[in-house]
PDB file of C-alpha atoms in Angstrom:
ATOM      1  CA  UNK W  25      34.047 -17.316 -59.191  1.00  0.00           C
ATOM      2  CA  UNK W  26      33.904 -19.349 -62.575  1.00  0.00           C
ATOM      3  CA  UNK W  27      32.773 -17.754 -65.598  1.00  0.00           C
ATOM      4  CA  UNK W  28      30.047 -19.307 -67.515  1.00  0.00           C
ATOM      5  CA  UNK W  29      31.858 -19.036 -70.258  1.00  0.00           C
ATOM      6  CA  UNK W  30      34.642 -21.559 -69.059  1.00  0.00           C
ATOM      7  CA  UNK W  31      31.615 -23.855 -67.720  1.00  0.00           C
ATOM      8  CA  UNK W  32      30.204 -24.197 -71.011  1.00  0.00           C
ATOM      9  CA  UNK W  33      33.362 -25.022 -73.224  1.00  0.00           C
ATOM     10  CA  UNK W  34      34.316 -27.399 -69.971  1.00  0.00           C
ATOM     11  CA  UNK W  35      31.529 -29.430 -71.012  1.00  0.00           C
ATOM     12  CA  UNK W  36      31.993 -29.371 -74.372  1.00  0.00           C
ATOM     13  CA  UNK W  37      29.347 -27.296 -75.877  1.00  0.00           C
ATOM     14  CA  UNK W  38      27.364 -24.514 -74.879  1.00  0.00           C
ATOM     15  CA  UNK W  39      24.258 -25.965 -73.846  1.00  0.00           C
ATOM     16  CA  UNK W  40      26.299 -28.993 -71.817  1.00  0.00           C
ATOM     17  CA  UNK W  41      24.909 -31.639 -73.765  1.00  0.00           C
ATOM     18  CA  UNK W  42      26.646 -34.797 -73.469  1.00  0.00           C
ATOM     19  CA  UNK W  43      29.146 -36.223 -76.560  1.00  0.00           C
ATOM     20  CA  UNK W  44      27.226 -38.922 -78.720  1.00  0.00           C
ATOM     21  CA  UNK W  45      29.957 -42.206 -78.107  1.00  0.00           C
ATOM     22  CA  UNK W  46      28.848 -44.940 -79.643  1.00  0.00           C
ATOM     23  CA  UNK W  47      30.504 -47.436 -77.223  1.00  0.00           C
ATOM     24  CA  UNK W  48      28.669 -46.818 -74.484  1.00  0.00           C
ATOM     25  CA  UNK W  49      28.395 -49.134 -72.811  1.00  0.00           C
ATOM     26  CA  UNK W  50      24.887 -51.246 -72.232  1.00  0.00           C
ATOM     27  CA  UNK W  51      22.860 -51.129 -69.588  1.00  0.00           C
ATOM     28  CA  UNK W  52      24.074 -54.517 -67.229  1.00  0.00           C
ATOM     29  CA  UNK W  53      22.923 -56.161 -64.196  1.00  0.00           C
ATOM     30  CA  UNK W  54      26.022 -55.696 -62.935  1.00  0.00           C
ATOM     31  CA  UNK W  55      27.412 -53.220 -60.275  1.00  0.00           C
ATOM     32  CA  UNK W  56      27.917 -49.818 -62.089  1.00  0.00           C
ATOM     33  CA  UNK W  57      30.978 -47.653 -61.577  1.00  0.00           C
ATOM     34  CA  UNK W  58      30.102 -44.830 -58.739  1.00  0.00           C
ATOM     35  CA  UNK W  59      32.146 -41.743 -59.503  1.00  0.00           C
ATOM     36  CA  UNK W  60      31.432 -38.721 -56.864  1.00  0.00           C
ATOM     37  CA  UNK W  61      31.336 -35.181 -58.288  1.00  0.00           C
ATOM     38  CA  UNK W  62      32.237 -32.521 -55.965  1.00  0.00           C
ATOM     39  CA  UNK W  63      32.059 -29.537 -57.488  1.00  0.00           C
ATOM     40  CA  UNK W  64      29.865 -26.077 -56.273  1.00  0.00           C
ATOM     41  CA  UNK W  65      28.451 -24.989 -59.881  1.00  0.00           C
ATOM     42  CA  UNK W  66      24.942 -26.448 -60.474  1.00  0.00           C
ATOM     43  CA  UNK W  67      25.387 -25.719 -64.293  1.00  0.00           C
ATOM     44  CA  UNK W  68      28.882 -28.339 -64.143  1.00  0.00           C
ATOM     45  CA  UNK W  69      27.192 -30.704 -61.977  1.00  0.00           C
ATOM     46  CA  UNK W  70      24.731 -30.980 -64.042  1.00  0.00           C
ATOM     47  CA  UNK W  71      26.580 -31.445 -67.350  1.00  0.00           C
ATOM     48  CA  UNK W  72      29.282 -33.673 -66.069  1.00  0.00           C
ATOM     49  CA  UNK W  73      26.157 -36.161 -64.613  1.00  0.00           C
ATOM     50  CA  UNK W  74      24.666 -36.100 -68.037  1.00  0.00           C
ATOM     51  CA  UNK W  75      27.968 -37.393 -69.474  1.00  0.00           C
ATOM     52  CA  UNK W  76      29.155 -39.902 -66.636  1.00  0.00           C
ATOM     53  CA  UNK W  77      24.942 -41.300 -66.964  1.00  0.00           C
ATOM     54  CA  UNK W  78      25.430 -41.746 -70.273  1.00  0.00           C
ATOM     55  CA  UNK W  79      28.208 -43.636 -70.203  1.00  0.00           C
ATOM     56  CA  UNK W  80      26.983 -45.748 -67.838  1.00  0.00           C
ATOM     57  CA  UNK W  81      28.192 -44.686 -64.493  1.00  0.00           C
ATOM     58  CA  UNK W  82      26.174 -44.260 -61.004  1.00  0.00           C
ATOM     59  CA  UNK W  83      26.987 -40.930 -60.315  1.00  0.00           C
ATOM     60  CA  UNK W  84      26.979 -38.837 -56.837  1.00  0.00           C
ATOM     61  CA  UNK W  85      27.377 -35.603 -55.986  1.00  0.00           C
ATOM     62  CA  UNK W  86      28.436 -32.943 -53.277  1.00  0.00           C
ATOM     63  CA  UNK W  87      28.244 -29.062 -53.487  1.00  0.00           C
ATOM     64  CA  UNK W  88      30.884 -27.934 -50.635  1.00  0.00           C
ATOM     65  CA  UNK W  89      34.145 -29.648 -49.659  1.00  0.00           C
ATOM     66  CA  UNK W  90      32.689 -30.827 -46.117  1.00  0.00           C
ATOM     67  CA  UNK W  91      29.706 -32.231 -48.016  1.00  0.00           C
ATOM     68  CA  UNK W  92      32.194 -34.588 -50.554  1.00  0.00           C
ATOM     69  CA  UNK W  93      34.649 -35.594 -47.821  1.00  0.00           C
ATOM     70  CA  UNK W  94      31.595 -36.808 -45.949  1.00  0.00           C
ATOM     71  CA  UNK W  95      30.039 -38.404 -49.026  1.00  0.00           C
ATOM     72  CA  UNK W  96      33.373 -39.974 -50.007  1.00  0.00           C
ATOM     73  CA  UNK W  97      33.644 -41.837 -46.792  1.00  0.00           C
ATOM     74  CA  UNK W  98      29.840 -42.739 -46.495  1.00  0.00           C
ATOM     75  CA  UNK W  99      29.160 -43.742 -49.742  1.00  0.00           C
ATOM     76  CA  UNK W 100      31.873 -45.961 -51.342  1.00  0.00           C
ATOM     77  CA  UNK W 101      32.610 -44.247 -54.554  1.00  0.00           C
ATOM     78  CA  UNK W 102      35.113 -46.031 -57.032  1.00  0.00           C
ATOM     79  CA  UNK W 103      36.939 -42.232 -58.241  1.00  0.00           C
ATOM     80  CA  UNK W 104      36.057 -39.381 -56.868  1.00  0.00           C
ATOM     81  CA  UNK W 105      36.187 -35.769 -59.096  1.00  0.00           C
ATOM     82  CA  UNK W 106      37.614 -33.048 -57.282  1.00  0.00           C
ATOM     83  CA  UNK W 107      37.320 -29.195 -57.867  1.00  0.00           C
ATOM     84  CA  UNK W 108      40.275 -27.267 -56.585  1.00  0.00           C
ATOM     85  CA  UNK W 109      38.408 -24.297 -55.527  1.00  0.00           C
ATOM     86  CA  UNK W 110      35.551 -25.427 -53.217  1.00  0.00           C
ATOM     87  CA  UNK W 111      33.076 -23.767 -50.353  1.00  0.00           C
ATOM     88  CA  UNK W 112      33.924 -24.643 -46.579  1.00  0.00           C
ATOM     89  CA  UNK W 113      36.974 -26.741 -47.720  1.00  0.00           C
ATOM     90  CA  UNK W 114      39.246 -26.486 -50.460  1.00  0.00           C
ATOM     91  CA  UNK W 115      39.788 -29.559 -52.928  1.00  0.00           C
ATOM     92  CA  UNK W 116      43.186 -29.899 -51.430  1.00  0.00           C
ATOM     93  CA  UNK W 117      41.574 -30.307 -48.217  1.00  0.00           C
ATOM     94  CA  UNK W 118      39.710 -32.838 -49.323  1.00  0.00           C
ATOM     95  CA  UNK W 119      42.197 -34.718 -51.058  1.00  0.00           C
ATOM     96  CA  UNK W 120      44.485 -34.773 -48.587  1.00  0.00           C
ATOM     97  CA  UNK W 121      42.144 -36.300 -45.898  1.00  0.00           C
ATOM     98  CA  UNK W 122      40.786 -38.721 -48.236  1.00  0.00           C
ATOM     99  CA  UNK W 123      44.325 -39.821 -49.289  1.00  0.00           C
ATOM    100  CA  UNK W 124      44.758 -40.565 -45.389  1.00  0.00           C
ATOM    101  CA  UNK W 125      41.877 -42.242 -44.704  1.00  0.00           C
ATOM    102  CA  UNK W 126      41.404 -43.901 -48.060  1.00  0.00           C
ATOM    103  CA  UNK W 127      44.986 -44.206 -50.056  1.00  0.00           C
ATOM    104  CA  UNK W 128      43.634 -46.404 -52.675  1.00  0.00           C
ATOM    105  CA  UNK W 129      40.478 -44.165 -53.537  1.00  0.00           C
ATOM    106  CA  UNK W 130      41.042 -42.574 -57.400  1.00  0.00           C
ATOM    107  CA  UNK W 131      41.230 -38.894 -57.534  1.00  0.00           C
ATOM    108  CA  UNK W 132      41.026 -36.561 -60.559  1.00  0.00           C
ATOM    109  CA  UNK W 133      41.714 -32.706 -59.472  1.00  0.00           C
ATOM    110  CA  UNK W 134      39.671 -29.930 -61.639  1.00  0.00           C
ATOM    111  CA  UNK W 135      41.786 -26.552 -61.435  1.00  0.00           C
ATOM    112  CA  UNK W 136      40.586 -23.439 -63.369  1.00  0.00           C
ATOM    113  CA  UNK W 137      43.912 -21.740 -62.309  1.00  0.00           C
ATOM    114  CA  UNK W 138      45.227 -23.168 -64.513  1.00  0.00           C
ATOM    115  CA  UNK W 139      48.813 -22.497 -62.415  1.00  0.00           C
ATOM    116  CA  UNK W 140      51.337 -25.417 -61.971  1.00  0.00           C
ATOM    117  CA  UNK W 141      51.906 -24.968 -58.515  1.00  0.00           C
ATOM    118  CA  UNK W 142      48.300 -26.006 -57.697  1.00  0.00           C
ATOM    119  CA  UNK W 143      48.535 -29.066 -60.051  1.00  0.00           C
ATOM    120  CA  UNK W 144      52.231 -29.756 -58.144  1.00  0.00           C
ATOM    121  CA  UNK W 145      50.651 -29.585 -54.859  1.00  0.00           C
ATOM    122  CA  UNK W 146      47.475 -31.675 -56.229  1.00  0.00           C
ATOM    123  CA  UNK W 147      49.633 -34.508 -57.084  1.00  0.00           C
ATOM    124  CA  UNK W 148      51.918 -34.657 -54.436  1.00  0.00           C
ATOM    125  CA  UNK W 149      48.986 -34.561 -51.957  1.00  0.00           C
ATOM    126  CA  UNK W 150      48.184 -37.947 -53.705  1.00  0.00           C
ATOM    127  CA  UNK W 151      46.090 -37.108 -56.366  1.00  0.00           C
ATOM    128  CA  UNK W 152      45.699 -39.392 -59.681  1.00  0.00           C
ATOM    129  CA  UNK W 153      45.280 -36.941 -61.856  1.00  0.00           C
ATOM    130  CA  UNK W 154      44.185 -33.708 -62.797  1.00  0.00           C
ATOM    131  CA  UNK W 155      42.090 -31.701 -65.733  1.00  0.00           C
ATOM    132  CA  UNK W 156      42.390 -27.514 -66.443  1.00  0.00           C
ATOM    133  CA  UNK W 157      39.597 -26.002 -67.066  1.00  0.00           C
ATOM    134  CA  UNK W 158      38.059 -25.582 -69.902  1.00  0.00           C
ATOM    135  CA  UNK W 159      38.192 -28.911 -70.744  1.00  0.00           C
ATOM    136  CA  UNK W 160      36.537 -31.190 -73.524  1.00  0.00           C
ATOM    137  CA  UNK W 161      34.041 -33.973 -71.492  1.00  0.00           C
ATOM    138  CA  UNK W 162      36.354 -36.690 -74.255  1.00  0.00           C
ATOM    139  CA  UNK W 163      39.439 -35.575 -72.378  1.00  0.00           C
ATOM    140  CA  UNK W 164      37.837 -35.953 -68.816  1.00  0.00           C
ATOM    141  CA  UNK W 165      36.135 -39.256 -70.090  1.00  0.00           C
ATOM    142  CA  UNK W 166      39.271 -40.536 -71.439  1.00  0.00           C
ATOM    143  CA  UNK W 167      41.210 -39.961 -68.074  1.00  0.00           C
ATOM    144  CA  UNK W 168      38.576 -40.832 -65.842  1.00  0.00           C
ATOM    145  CA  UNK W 169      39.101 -44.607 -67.396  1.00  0.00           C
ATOM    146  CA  UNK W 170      42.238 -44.470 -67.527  1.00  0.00           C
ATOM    147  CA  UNK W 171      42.843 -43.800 -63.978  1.00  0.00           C
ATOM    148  CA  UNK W 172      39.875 -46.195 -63.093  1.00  0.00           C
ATOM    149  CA  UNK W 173      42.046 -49.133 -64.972  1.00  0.00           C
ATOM    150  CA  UNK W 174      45.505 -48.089 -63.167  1.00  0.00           C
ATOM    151  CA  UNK W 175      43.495 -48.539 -60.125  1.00  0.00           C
ATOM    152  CA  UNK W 176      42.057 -51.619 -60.814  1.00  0.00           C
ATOM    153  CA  UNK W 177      43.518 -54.608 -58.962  1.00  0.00           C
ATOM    154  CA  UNK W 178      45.934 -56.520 -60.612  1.00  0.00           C
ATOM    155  CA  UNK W 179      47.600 -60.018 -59.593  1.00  0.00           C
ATOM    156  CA  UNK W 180      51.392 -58.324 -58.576  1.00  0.00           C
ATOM    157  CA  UNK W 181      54.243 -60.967 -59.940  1.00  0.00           C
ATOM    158  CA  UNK W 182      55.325 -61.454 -55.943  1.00  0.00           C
ATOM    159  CA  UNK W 183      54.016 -60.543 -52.998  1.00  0.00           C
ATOM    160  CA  UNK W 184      56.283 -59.483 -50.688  1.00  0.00           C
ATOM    161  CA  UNK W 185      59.590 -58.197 -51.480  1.00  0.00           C
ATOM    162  CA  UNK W 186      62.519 -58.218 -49.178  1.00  0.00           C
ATOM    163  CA  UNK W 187      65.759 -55.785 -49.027  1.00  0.00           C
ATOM    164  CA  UNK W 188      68.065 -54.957 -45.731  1.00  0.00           C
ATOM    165  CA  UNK W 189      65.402 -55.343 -43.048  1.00  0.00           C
ATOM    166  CA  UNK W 190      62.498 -53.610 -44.851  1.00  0.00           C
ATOM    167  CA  UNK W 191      59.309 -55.481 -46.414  1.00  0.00           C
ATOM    168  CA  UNK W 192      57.000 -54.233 -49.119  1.00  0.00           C
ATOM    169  CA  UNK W 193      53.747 -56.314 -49.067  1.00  0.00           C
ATOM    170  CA  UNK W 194      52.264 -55.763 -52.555  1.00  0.00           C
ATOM    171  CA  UNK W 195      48.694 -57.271 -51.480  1.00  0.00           C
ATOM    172  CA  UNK W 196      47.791 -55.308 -48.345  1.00  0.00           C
ATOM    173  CA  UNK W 197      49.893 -51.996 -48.996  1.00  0.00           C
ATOM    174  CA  UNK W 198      51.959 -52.197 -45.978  1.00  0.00           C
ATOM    175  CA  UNK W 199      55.979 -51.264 -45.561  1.00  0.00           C
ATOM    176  CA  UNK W 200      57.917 -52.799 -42.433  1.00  0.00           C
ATOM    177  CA  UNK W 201      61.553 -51.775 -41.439  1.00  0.00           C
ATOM    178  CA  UNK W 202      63.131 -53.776 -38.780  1.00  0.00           C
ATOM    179  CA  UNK W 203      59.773 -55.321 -37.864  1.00  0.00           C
ATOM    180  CA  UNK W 204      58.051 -51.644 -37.634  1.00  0.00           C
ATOM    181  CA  UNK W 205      55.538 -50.289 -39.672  1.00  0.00           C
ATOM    182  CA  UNK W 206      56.768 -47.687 -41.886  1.00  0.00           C
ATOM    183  CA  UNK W 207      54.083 -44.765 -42.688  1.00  0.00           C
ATOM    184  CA  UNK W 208      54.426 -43.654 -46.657  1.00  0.00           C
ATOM    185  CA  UNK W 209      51.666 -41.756 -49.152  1.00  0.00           C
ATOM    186  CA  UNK W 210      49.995 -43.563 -51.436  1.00  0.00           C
ATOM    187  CA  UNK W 211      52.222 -42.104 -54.282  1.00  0.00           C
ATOM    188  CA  UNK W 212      55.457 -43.439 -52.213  1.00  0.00           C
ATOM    189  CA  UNK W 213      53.986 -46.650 -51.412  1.00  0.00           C
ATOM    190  CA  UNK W 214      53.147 -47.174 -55.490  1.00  0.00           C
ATOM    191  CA  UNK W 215      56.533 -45.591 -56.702  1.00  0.00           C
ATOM    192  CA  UNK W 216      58.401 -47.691 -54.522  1.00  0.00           C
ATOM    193  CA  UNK W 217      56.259 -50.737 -55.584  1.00  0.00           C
ATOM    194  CA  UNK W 218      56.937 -49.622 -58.899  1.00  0.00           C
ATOM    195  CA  UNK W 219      60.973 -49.972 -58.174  1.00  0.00           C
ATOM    196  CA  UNK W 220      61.115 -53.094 -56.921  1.00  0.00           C
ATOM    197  CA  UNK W 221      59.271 -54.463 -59.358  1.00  0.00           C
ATOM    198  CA  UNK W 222      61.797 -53.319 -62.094  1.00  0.00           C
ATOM    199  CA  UNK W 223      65.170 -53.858 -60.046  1.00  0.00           C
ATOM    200  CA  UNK W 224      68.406 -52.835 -60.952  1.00  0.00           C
ATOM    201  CA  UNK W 225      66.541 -51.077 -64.322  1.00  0.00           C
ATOM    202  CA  UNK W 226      67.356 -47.462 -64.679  1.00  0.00           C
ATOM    203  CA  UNK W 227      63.881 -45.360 -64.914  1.00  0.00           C
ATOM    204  CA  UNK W 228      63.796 -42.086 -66.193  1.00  0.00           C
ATOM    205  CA  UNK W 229      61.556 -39.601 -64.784  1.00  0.00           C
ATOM    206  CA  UNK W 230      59.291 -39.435 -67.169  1.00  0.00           C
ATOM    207  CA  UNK W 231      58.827 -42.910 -66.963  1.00  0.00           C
ATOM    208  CA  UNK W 232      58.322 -43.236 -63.228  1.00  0.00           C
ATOM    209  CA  UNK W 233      55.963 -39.874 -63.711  1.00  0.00           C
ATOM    210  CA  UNK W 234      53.871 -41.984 -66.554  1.00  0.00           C
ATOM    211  CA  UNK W 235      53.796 -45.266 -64.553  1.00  0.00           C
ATOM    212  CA  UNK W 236      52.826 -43.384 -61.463  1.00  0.00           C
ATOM    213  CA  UNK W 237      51.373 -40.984 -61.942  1.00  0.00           C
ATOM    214  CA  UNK W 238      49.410 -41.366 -65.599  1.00  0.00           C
ATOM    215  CA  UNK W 239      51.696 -38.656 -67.066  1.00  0.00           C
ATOM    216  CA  UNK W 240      54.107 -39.312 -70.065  1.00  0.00           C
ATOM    217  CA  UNK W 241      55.409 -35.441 -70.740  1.00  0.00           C
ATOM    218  CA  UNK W 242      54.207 -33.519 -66.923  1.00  0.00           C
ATOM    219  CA  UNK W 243      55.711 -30.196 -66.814  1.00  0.00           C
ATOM    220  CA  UNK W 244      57.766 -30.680 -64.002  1.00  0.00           C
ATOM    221  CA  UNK W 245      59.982 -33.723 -63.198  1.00  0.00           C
ATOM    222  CA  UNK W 246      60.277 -32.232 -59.132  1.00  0.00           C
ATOM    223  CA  UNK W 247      57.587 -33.979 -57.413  1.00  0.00           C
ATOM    224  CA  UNK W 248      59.360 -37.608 -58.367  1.00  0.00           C
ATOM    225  CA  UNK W 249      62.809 -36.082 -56.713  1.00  0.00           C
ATOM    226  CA  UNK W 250      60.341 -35.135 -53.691  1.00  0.00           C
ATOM    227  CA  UNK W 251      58.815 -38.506 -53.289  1.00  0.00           C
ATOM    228  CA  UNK W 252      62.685 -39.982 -53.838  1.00  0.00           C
ATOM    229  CA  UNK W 253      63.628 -38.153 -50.845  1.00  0.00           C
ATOM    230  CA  UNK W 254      61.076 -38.954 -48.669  1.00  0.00           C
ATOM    231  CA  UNK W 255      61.329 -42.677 -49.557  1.00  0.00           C
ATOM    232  CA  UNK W 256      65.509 -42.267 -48.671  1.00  0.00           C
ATOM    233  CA  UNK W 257      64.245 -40.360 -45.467  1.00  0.00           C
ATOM    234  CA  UNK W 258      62.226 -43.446 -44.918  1.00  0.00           C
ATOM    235  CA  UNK W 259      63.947 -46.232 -46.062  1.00  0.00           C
ATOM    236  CA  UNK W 260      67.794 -45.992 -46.479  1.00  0.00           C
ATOM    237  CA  UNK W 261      69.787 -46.202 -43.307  1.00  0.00           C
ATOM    238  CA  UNK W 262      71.975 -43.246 -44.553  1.00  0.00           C
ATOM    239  CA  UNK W 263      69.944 -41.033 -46.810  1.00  0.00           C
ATOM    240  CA  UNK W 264      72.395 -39.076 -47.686  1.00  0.00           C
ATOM    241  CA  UNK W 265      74.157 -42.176 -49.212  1.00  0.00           C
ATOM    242  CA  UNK W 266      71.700 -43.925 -50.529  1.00  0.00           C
ATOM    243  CA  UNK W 267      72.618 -47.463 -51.407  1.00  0.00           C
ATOM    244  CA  UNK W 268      69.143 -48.769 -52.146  1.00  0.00           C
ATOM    245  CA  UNK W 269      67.194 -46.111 -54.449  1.00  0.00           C
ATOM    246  CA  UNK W 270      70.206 -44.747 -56.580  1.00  0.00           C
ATOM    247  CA  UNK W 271      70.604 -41.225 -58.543  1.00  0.00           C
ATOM    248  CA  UNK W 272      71.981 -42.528 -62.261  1.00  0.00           C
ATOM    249  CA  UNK W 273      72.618 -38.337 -63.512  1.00  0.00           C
ATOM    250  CA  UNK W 274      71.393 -37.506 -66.417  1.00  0.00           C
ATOM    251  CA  UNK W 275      69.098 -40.616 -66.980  1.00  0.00           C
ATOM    252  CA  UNK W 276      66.947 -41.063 -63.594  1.00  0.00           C
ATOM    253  CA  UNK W 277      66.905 -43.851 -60.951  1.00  0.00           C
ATOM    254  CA  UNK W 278      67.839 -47.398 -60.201  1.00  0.00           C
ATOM    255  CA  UNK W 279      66.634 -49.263 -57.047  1.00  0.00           C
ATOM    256  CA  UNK W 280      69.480 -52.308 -56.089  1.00  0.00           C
ATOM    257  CA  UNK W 281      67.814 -53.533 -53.120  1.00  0.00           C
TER     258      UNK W 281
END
C-alpha cells in the first residue's frame, strides 16, 4: 500500500497543489495532448490531473490495470502513465500488452520500489521511461515532454535501409529478412533504427541507452547487451559471429551492414 506520506512529496507539496510555470501553455483551438493516468490512489490521481490540466493537457484516467489497458486501446491517448503496482493487473501487465498491440504508444513507468530490477524489467518490456516515487511533479513534467518529443514523428534521412537480405522500413516500422517479416520490440526495432542510421560509428552504451531509451547515466548498461542479442538472434545469420552488429570491447558497438 502507498503511504500518504510518499503521495504527498510525489506531488510536490503536501496539499498536491500544482507548480506555478509560467509557460504554460495557452489555451488553443487545437487538439490537446491526451495523457492517460493509471494509477489506483484517488489522492495521486487527483494531483497529477491538476498538474497535466494546468499545463494544458486532456487528461484520462483508470483506477485498475484492466480498466487502463482497456482505456488505452479505446481512447487514443498520446503517453500513457503507468503505476507499477496496480489492482487486477500489474503495470507490467499492462505495458507489455500495450507494447504488443500498440509499439509506438509512449510509456512512463511509476515504481515506489524503488528496486532496479523492476525499472530493468519496465524498460525492457518496452517502456519509455520511468519515475521513483517520491517524485517532484517538475521532474515528471519535464520527462513526460521529453518522451512526448522523442516520440514525435520525424522525417527519417532514408527510408528503407538495405543489408544481406534484411530491410528496415523507417516509415511503417517493419523488418523483412529474406522476404519474411521479422517480429522485434519496439525498443529493438528503434535501436536497430538507431544503428543504421549511424553506420560504421562506434556507440557506447550510454549513448545507445540515451538515444533510446532517454537515459544519459542508467544504472545498468545490461538491457542494451539484451536487446543486442536478440537483434543477432534475429538478424545475423551466425549470431554467434556476428558480422553485422559488432562488439568494439571496451567502447560499445558498431553496426557494418
Amino acid at each position: 500500500m502507498k503511504r500518504k506520506a510518499d503521495l504527498e512529496q510525489s506531488l510536490g507539496g503536501s496539499n498536491g497543489s500544482r507548480t506555478p510555470n509560467r509557460d504554460a501553455p495557452e489555451p488553443s483551438a487545437a487538439k490537446k495532448t491526451r495523457i492517460l493516468i493509471v494509477e489506483d490512489e484517488p489522492a495521486m490521481v487527483a494531483g497529477l490531473r491538476d498538474n497535466f490540466e494546468y499545463e494544458g493537457y486532456d487528461v484520462i484516467s483508470a483506477a485498475d490495470g484492466i480498466e487502463g489497458l482497456d482505456r488505452a486501446l479505446a481512447d487514443e491517448p498520446d503517453l500513457v502513465v503507468l503505476d507499477v503496482m496496480m489492482p487486477r493487473l500489474s503495470g507490467l501487465d499492462v505495458c507489455k500488452q500495450l507494447k504488443t498491440r500498440k509499439p509506438a504508444l509512449p510509456i512512463i513507468m511509476l515504481t515506489a520500489r524503488g528496486q532496479e530490477i523492476d525499472k530493468v524489467v519496465g524498460l525492457e518490456l518496452g517502456a519509455d521511461d520511468y519515475v521513483t516515487k517520491p517524485f517532484s511533479i517538475r521532474e515528471l513534467m519535464a520527462r513526460v515532454k521529453a518522451v512526448l518529443r522523442r516520440a514525435s514523428p520525424q522525417a527519417p534521412t532514408a527510408e528503407v535501409y538495405r543489408f544481406s537480405d534484411v530491410e528496415v522500413n523507417v516509415r511503417s516500422n517493419e523488418v523483412l529478412r529474406a522476404g519474411q517479416p521479422v517480429e522485434l520490440s519496439a525498443k529493438e526495432f528503434a535501436l536497430l533504427a538507431y544503428f543504421v542510421a549511424h553506420p560504421v560509428e562506434t556507440l557506447s552504451r550510454d549513448r545507445l541507452l540515451d538515444a533510446v531509451w532517454g537515459y544519459e547515466n542508467y544504472p545498468n548498461t545490461r538491457t542494451v547487451d539484451t536487446h543486442i542479442v536478440h537483434l543477432r538472434q534475429k538478424l545475423e545469420p551466425n549470431p554467434e559471429e556476428p558480422r553485422f552488429i559488432l562488439t568494439v570491447h571496451g567502447s560499445g558497438y558498431k553496426f557494418v551492414g
